[in-house]
CSV table of C-alpha atoms in Angstrom, one decimal:
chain,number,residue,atom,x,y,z
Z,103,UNK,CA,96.2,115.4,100.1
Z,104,UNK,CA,99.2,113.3,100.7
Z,105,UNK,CA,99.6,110.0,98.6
Z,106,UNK,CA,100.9,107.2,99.4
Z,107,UNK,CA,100.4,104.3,97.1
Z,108,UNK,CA,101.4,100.7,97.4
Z,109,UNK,CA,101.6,99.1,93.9
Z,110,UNK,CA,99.3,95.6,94.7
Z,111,UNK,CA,95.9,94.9,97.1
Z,112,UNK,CA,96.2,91.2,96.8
Z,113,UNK,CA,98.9,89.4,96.1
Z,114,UNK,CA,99.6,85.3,95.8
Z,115,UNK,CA,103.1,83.9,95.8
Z,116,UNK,CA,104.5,80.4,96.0
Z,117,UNK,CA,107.4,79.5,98.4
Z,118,UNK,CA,110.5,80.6,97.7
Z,119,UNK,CA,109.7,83.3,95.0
Z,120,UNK,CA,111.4,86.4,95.0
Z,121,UNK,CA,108.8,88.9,95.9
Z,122,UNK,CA,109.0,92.7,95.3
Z,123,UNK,CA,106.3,95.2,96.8
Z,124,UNK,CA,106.4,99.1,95.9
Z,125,UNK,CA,105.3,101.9,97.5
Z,126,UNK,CA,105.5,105.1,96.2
Z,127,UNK,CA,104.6,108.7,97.9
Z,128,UNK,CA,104.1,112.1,96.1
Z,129,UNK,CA,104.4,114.6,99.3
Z,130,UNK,CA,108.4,114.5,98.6
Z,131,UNK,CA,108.7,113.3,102.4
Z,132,UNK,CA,112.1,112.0,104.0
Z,133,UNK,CA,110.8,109.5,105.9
Z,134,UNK,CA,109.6,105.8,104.4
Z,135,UNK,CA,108.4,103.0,106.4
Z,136,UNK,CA,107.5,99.1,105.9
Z,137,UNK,CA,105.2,97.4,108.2
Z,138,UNK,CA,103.9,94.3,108.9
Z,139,UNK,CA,100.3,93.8,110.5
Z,140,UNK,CA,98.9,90.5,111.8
Z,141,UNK,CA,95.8,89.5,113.9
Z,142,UNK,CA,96.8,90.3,117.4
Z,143,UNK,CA,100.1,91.2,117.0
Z,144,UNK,CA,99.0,94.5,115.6
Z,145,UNK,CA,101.6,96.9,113.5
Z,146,UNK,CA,105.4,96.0,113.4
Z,147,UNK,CA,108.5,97.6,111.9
Z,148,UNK,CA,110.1,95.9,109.2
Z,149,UNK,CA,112.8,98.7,107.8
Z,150,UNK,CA,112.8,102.1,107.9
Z,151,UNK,CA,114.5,104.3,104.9
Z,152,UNK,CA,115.3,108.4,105.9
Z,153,UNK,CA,116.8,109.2,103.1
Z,154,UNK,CA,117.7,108.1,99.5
Z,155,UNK,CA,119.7,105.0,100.0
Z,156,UNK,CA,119.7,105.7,103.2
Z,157,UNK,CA,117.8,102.6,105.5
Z,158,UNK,CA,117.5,100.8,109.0
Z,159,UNK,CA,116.2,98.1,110.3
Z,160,UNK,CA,113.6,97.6,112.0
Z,161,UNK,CA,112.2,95.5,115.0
Z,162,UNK,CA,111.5,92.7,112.3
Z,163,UNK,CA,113.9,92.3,109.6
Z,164,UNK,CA,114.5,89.1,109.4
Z,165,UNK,CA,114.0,88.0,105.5
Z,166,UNK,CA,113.4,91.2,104.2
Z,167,UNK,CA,115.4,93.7,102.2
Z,168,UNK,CA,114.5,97.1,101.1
Z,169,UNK,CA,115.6,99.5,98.4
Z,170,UNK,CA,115.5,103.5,97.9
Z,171,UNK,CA,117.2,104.5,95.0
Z,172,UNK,CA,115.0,107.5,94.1
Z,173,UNK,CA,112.9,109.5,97.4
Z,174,UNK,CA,109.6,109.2,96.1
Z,175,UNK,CA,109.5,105.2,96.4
Z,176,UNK,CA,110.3,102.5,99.0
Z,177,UNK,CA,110.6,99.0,97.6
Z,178,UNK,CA,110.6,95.9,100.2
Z,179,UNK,CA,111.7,92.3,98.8
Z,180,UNK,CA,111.4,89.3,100.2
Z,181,UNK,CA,114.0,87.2,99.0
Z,182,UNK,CA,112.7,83.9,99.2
Z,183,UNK,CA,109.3,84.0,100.2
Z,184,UNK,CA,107.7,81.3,103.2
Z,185,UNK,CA,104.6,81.0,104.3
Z,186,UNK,CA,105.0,82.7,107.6
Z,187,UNK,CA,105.7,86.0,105.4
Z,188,UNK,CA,101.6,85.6,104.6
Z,189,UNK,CA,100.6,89.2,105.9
Z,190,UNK,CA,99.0,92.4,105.8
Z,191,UNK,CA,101.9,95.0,104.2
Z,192,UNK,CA,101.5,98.4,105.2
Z,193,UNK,CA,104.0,101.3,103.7
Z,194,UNK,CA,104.2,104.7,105.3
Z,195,UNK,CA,105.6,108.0,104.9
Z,196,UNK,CA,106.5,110.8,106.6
Z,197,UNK,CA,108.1,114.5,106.8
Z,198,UNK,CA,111.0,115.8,108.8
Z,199,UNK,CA,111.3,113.4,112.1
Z,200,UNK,CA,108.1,112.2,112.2
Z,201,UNK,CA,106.8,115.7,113.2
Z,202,UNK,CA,103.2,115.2,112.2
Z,203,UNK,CA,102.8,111.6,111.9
Z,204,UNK,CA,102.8,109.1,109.2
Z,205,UNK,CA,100.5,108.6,106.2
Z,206,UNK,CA,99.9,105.1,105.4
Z,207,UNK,CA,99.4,103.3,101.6
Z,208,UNK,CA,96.1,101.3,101.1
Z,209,UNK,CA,97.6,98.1,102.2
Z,210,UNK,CA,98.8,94.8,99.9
Z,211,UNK,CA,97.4,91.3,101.1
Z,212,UNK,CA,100.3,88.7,100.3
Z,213,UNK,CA,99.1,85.6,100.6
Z,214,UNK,CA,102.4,82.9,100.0
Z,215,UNK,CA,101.2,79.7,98.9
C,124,UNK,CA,110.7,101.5,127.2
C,125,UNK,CA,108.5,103.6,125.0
C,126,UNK,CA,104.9,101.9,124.9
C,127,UNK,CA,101.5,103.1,123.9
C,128,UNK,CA,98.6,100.8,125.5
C,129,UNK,CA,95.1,101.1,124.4
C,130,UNK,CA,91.7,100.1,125.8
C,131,UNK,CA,89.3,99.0,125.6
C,132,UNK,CA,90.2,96.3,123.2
C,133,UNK,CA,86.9,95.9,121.6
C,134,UNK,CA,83.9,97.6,122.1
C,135,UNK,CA,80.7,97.1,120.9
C,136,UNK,CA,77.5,99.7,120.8
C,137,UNK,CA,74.3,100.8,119.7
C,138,UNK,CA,74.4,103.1,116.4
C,139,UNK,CA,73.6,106.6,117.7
C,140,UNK,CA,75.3,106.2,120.9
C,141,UNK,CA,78.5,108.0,122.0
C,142,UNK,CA,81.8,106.2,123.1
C,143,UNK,CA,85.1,106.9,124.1
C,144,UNK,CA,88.8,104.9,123.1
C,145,UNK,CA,91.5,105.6,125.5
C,146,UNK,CA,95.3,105.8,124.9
C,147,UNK,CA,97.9,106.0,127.5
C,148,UNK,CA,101.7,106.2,126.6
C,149,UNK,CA,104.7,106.0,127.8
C,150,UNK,CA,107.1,108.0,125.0
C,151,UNK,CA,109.9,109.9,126.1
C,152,UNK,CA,110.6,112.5,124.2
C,153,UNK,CA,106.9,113.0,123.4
C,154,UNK,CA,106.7,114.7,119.5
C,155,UNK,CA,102.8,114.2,118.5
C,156,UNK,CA,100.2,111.9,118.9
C,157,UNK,CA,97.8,110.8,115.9
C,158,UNK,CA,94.4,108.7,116.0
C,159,UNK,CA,94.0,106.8,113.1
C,160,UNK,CA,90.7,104.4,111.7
C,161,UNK,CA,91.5,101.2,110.0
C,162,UNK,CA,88.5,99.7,108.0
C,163,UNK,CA,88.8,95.8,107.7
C,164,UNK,CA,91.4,95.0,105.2
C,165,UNK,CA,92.6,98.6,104.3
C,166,UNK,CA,95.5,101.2,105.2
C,167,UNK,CA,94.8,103.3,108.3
C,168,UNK,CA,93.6,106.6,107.7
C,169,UNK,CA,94.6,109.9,110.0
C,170,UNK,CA,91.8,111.2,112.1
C,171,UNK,CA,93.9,113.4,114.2
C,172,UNK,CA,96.9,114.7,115.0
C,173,UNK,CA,98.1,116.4,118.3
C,174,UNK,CA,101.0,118.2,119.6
C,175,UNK,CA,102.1,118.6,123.3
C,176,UNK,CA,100.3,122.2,123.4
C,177,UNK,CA,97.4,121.1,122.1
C,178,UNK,CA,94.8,119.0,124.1
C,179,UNK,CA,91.5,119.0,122.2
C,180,UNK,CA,91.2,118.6,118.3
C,181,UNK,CA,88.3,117.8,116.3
C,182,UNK,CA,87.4,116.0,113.3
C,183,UNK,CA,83.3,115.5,113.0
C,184,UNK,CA,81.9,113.6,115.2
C,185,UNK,CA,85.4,112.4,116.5
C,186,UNK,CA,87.2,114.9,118.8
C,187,UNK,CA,90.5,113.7,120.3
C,188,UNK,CA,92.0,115.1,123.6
C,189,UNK,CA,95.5,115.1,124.7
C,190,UNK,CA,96.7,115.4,128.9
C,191,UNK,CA,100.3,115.6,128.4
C,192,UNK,CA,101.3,115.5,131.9
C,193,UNK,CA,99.5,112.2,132.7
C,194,UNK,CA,100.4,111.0,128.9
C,195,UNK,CA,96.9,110.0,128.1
C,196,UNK,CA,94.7,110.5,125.0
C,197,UNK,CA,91.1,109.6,124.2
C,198,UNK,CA,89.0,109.7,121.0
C,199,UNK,CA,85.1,110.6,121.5
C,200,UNK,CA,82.6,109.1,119.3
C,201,UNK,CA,79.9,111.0,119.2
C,202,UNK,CA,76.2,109.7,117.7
C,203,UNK,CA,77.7,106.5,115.8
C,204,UNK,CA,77.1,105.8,112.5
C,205,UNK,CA,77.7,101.5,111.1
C,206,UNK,CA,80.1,102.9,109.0
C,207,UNK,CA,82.6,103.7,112.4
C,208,UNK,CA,82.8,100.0,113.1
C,209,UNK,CA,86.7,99.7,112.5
C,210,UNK,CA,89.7,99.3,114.3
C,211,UNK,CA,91.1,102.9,116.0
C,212,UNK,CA,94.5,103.2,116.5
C,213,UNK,CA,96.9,105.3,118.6
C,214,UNK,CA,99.8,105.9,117.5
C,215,UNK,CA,103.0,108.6,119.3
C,216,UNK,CA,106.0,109.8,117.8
C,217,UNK,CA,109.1,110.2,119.8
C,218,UNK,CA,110.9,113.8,120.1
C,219,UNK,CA,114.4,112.5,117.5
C,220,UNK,CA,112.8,109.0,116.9
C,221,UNK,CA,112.0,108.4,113.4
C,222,UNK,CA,110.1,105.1,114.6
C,223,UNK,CA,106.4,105.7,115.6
C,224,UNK,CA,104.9,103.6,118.5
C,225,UNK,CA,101.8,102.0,118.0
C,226,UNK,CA,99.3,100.6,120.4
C,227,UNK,CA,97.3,97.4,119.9
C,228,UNK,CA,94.2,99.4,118.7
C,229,UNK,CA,90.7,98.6,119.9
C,230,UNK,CA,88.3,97.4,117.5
C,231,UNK,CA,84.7,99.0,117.5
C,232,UNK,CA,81.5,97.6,116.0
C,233,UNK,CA,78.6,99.8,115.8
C,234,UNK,CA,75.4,97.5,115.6
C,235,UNK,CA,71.6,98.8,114.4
C-alpha cells in the first residue's frame, strides 16, 4: 500500500513563528502536492513539486514556501505564521501525470494562536 | 474552466438503506476519475479509481460508475453501515494536468 505520511496530527503555533510541516511518501512517486482544506471552501492548491527541486505554485500560495530537496519528501513552510493560516493541511502524492490519482497523508491540524 | 460539481451536498439516511452521490465534471482532457471518503478530521482515503473505458468499478458495498460522454459519475451505497457517515469526494484528473480538480464533496450521515 502506498504511504504517505505527514510528520504532525495537531499542531499549535503562535503568530509569526516560522512553521515547517513534512510530508514524506515511500511509493517513489514524481508528483507531491500541498493542500489546504476549510469548512466550505473544500480542498485548495497550495504548491505543487514534480520533481526534485522542481515546484509550482498553486491556486493559493500566498505565504507559503515549499522545499524538495530529496523525492521522497515534500516540506511546506509558512514563514511567518497568522491566524488565517489555522487549517486542515493535507499532503498528496502521485505517479507519472496524475494517471491514477493521488494518495493523500493523514492530515495535520495547525491551529495558530 | 475545468470544474467538478457534486450533489447532493449533504445527505442524510437510515442505516441499511441504499443511496447514491453524484458527480458531474467538466475536465477537458479527461485522465481518471477517483471517489474518495474523508472521515471527520482525517486524510481522504481512495475508494475508486476510473479511467475513460471503464464505467463501473467496485469496492464493497460502494460501486462507482463512470458516463464519459455526459461527464458524470456516481457512487452507490449499498445497505449503510454508521461507520459511512463521512464526507465523499470526487475528484478528476486532467489528460497533461498535474493538478487534480476537486468537487465540494457531499457529506453523508448514516443515522440508527
Amino acid at each position: 500500500d502506498v504511504k504517505v505520511t505527514q510528520s504532525s496530527r495537531y499542531l499549535v503555533k503562535r503568530t509569526g513563528e516560522k512553521v515547517f510541516l513534512e510530508c514524506v511518501q515511500d511509493m517513489d512517486h514524481e508528483n507531491m502536492f500541498w493542500y489546504r482544506q476549510d469548512p466550505g471552501l473544500g480542498l485548495r492548491l497550495i504548491y505543487f513539486s514534480y520533481d526534485v527541486k522542481m515546484k509550482e505554485k498553486g491556486d493559493i500560495p500566498e505565504g507559503y514556501s515549499v522545499s524538495r530537496e530529496k523525492k521522497e519528501r515534500f516540506s511546506l513552510i509558512l514563514e511567518s505564521a497568522s491566524t488565517n493560516q489555522t487549517s486542515m493541511y493535507l499532503c498528496a502524492s502521485s505517479g507519472g501525470q496524475g494517471a491514477f490519482g493521488a494518495f493523500f497523508g493523514q492530515g495535520t491540524r495547525l491551529t495558530v494562536v | 474552466k475545468n470544474q467538478v460539481e457534486q450533489s447532493p451536498q449533504s445527505l442524510i439516511i437510515l442505516e441499511g438503506k441504499n443511496c447514491t452521490l453524484q458527480c458531474n465534471y467538466t475536465v477537458s482532457p479527461f485522465s481518471n476519475l477517483r471517489w474518495y471518503k474523508q472521515d471527520t478530521g482525517r486524510g481522504p482515503v481512495s475508494l475508486t479509481i476510473m479511467t475513460f473505458s471503464e464505467n463501473t468499478k467496485s469496492n464493497g458495498r460502494y460501486t462507482a460508475t463512470l458516463d464519459a460522454d455526459t461527464k458524470q459519475s456516481s457512487l452507490h451505497i449499498t445497505a449503510s453501515q454508521l461507520s459511512d457517515s463521512a464526507s465523499y469526494i470526487c475528484v478528476v484528473s486532467g489528460g497533461s494536468s498535474y493538478k487534480l480538480i476537486f468537487g465540494s464533496g457531499t457529506r453523508l450521515l448514516v443515522r440508527p
